[in-house]
PDB file of C-alpha atoms in Angstrom:
ATOM      1  CA  MET A   1      88.148 100.426 103.475  1.00  0.00           C
ATOM      2  CA  THR A   2      88.291 102.694 106.465  1.00  0.00           C
ATOM      3  CA  SER A   3      88.671 106.606 106.831  1.00  0.00           C
ATOM      4  CA  SER A   4      92.550 105.929 108.293  1.00  0.00           C
ATOM      5  CA  ALA A   5      93.180 103.536 105.830  1.00  0.00           C
ATOM      6  CA  ILE A   6      92.327 105.751 102.949  1.00  0.00           C
ATOM      7  CA  VAL A   7      94.516 108.574 104.164  1.00  0.00           C
ATOM      8  CA  GLN A   8      97.044 105.546 104.940  1.00  0.00           C
ATOM      9  CA  GLU A   9      96.667 105.119 101.150  1.00  0.00           C
ATOM     10  CA  PHE A  10      96.540 108.875  99.912  1.00  0.00           C
ATOM     11  CA  TRP A  11     100.636 108.696 101.143  1.00  0.00           C
ATOM     12  CA  ASP A  12     100.921 105.678  99.994  1.00  0.00           C
ATOM     13  CA  ARG A  13     100.240 106.606  96.164  1.00  0.00           C
ATOM     14  CA  MET A  14     101.872 109.708  96.650  1.00  0.00           C
ATOM     15  CA  GLN A  15     104.604 108.846  98.073  1.00  0.00           C
ATOM     16  CA  ALA A  16     104.325 106.110  94.773  1.00  0.00           C
ATOM     17  CA  ARG A  17     103.458 108.839  92.406  1.00  0.00           C
ATOM     18  CA  ASP A  18     100.908 107.132  91.331  1.00  0.00           C
ATOM     19  CA  TRP A  19      98.928 109.608  90.412  1.00  0.00           C
ATOM     20  CA  GLU A  20      95.788 107.755  88.287  1.00  0.00           C
ATOM     21  CA  GLY A  21      95.482 105.934  91.557  1.00  0.00           C
ATOM     22  CA  LEU A  22      95.574 108.972  94.673  1.00  0.00           C
ATOM     23  CA  GLY A  23      92.525 110.749  92.174  1.00  0.00           C
ATOM     24  CA  GLY A  24      90.906 107.874  92.650  1.00  0.00           C
ATOM     25  CA  LEU A  25      90.609 108.286  96.505  1.00  0.00           C
ATOM     26  CA  LEU A  26      89.281 111.872  95.918  1.00  0.00           C
ATOM     27  CA  ALA A  27      86.257 113.687  95.601  1.00  0.00           C
ATOM     28  CA  ASP A  28      85.504 115.345  91.790  1.00  0.00           C
ATOM     29  CA  ASP A  29      84.787 118.811  93.742  1.00  0.00           C
ATOM     30  CA  LEU A  30      87.918 117.974  96.579  1.00  0.00           C
ATOM     31  CA  VAL A  31      88.537 121.223  98.119  1.00  0.00           C
ATOM     32  CA  VAL A  32      91.915 121.587 100.313  1.00  0.00           C
ATOM     33  CA  GLU A  33      93.359 124.555 101.694  1.00  0.00           C
ATOM     34  CA  TRP A  34      97.200 125.459 102.697  1.00  0.00           C
ATOM     35  CA  PRO A  35      96.960 128.203 105.470  1.00  0.00           C
ATOM     36  CA  VAL A  36     100.147 128.944 105.597  1.00  0.00           C
ATOM     37  CA  SER A  37     100.595 130.125 102.017  1.00  0.00           C
ATOM     38  CA  ALA A  38      97.119 131.462 101.623  1.00  0.00           C
ATOM     39  CA  GLU A  39      96.426 129.056  98.733  1.00  0.00           C
ATOM     40  CA  ARG A  40      93.163 127.103  98.195  1.00  0.00           C
ATOM     41  CA  ILE A  41      93.182 123.953  95.456  1.00  0.00           C
ATOM     42  CA  VAL A  42      89.676 123.575  94.239  1.00  0.00           C
ATOM     43  CA  GLY A  43      89.106 120.079  92.189  1.00  0.00           C
ATOM     44  CA  ARG A  44      90.937 116.702  91.929  1.00  0.00           C
ATOM     45  CA  ALA A  45      92.834 117.888  89.217  1.00  0.00           C
ATOM     46  CA  ASP A  46      93.959 120.194  90.070  1.00  0.00           C
ATOM     47  CA  PHE A  47      95.245 119.081  93.736  1.00  0.00           C
ATOM     48  CA  VAL A  48      96.093 115.839  91.899  1.00  0.00           C
ATOM     49  CA  SER A  49      98.426 118.562  89.231  1.00  0.00           C
ATOM     50  CA  VAL A  50      99.770 120.833  91.916  1.00  0.00           C
ATOM     51  CA  ASN A  51     101.375 117.742  93.511  1.00  0.00           C
ATOM     52  CA  ALA A  52     102.145 115.752  90.353  1.00  0.00           C
ATOM     53  CA  GLU A  53     104.413 119.291  89.601  1.00  0.00           C
ATOM     54  CA  TYR A  54     106.098 119.571  92.470  1.00  0.00           C
ATOM     55  CA  PRO A  55     109.993 119.716  91.721  1.00  0.00           C
ATOM     56  CA  GLU A  56     111.617 115.807  91.879  1.00  0.00           C
ATOM     57  CA  GLY A  57     113.595 114.377  94.966  1.00  0.00           C
ATOM     58  CA  TRP A  58     111.092 114.001  97.515  1.00  0.00           C
ATOM     59  CA  SER A  59     109.871 111.162  99.880  1.00  0.00           C
ATOM     60  CA  ILE A  60     107.650 110.886 102.661  1.00  0.00           C
ATOM     61  CA  HIS A  61     107.883 109.161 106.260  1.00  0.00           C
ATOM     62  CA  VAL A  62     104.188 109.310 108.077  1.00  0.00           C
ATOM     63  CA  LEU A  63     104.060 109.350 111.367  1.00  0.00           C
ATOM     64  CA  ARG A  64     101.094 109.210 113.125  1.00  0.00           C
ATOM     65  CA  ILE A  65      97.269 108.618 111.372  1.00  0.00           C
ATOM     66  CA  VAL A  66      94.767 109.693 113.868  1.00  0.00           C
ATOM     67  CA  ALA A  67      91.221 109.116 112.721  1.00  0.00           C
ATOM     68  CA  ASP A  68      87.552 110.369 114.788  1.00  0.00           C
ATOM     69  CA  GLY A  69      85.024 108.982 112.528  1.00  0.00           C
ATOM     70  CA  GLU A  70      84.900 110.765 108.773  1.00  0.00           C
ATOM     71  CA  VAL A  71      88.012 113.509 110.495  1.00  0.00           C
ATOM     72  CA  VAL A  72      92.022 111.778 109.760  1.00  0.00           C
ATOM     73  CA  VAL A  73      94.691 113.536 110.778  1.00  0.00           C
ATOM     74  CA  SER A  74      98.276 112.723 109.821  1.00  0.00           C
ATOM     75  CA  GLU A  75     101.300 113.654 110.330  1.00  0.00           C
ATOM     76  CA  VAL A  76     104.199 113.475 107.557  1.00  0.00           C
ATOM     77  CA  GLU A  77     107.541 114.307 107.454  1.00  0.00           C
ATOM     78  CA  VAL A  78     108.932 115.378 103.725  1.00  0.00           C
ATOM     79  CA  PRO A  79     112.287 115.431 103.277  1.00  0.00           C
ATOM     80  CA  HIS A  80     113.772 116.952  99.232  1.00  0.00           C
ATOM     81  CA  ASP A  81     117.168 117.005  98.780  1.00  0.00           C
ATOM     82  CA  THR A  82     117.484 120.027  97.768  1.00  0.00           C
ATOM     83  CA  ILE A  83     114.952 122.218  99.175  1.00  0.00           C
ATOM     84  CA  GLY A  84     115.335 120.711 102.642  1.00  0.00           C
ATOM     85  CA  VAL A  85     112.898 118.529 105.137  1.00  0.00           C
ATOM     86  CA  HIS A  86     109.090 119.617 105.706  1.00  0.00           C
ATOM     87  CA  ARG A  87     106.856 118.907 108.496  1.00  0.00           C
ATOM     88  CA  VAL A  88     102.936 118.251 107.744  1.00  0.00           C
ATOM     89  CA  VAL A  89      99.779 117.885 109.644  1.00  0.00           C
ATOM     90  CA  SER A  90      96.710 117.469 107.620  1.00  0.00           C
ATOM     91  CA  ILE A  91      93.374 117.628 109.009  1.00  0.00           C
ATOM     92  CA  TRP A  92      91.234 115.270 106.542  1.00  0.00           C
ATOM     93  CA  THR A  93      87.276 114.668 105.832  1.00  0.00           C
ATOM     94  CA  VAL A  94      86.366 111.010 104.327  1.00  0.00           C
ATOM     95  CA  ARG A  95      83.254 110.585 103.199  1.00  0.00           C
ATOM     96  CA  ASP A  96      81.580 107.648 101.094  1.00  0.00           C
ATOM     97  CA  GLY A  97      85.527 106.074 100.358  1.00  0.00           C
ATOM     98  CA  ARG A  98      86.742 109.159  99.264  1.00  0.00           C
ATOM     99  CA  ILE A  99      88.468 112.233 100.967  1.00  0.00           C
ATOM    100  CA  VAL A 100      86.365 115.280 100.124  1.00  0.00           C
ATOM    101  CA  ALA A 101      88.214 118.352 102.003  1.00  0.00           C
ATOM    102  CA  GLY A 102      91.675 118.815 104.027  1.00  0.00           C
ATOM    103  CA  ARG A 103      93.662 121.194 105.660  1.00  0.00           C
ATOM    104  CA  GLU A 104      97.356 120.810 105.747  1.00  0.00           C
ATOM    105  CA  TYR A 105      99.482 123.065 107.586  1.00  0.00           C
ATOM    106  CA  TRP A 106     103.274 122.769 105.795  1.00  0.00           C
ATOM    107  CA  THR A 107     106.052 124.215 107.512  1.00  0.00           C
ATOM    108  CA  GLU A 108     110.319 123.978 108.194  1.00  0.00           C
ATOM    109  CA  PRO A 109     111.350 121.727 110.693  1.00  0.00           C
ATOM    110  CA  GLY A 110     113.128 125.300 113.116  1.00  0.00           C
ATOM    111  CA  SER A 111     112.004 128.145 110.741  1.00  0.00           C
ATOM    112  CA  ASP A 112     109.667 130.217 113.386  1.00  0.00           C
ATOM    113  CA  PRO A 113     111.839 131.759 115.647  1.00  0.00           C
ATOM    114  CA  SER A 114     111.507 130.733 119.850  1.00  0.00           C
ATOM    115  CA  PRO A 115     110.944 134.593 121.489  1.00  0.00           C
ATOM    116  CA  GLU A 116     113.638 134.968 123.831  1.00  0.00           C
ATOM    117  CA  TRP A 117     111.043 135.780 126.420  1.00  0.00           C
ATOM    118  CA  ARG A 118     110.419 131.692 126.425  1.00  0.00           C
ATOM    119  CA  ALA A 119     114.106 130.729 126.699  1.00  0.00           C
ATOM    120  CA  ALA A 120     113.414 129.801 130.260  1.00  0.00           C
ATOM    121  CA  TYR A 121     110.302 127.097 129.565  1.00  0.00           C
ATOM    122  CA  VAL A 122     111.219 125.321 126.781  1.00  0.00           C
ATOM    123  CA  ARG A 123     114.313 123.555 125.303  1.00  0.00           C
ATOM    124  CA  ARG A 124     115.449 123.318 121.624  1.00  0.00           C
ATOM    125  CA  MET A 125     113.968 120.207 119.661  1.00  0.00           C
TER     126      MET A 125
END
């Protein structure tokens, strides 16, 4: 599989709650960073567990996947029945058919207020 196909499969297995299958796409020594919450997840088992334990009610909609060799960027939307909608930009490193590293930026659309000084230059989404 290409690196972009592996990341697409990653999101498909997340949506399916196929935790064993998800683990099969990840390196044992996977490291994933979440800079917004200042957290680092080390190891396949912890990454799978943190996702499997996330409160139910969510779904995943892949908006785009862009690859350049072993680096793959994905943008997904994750609506949740009670928590709201999140957008996630993830930068993955895929090596030898497995995801070995990632950095994910989770945010809620509109959660970062636009400063007044930009009002003349921007339009609200």
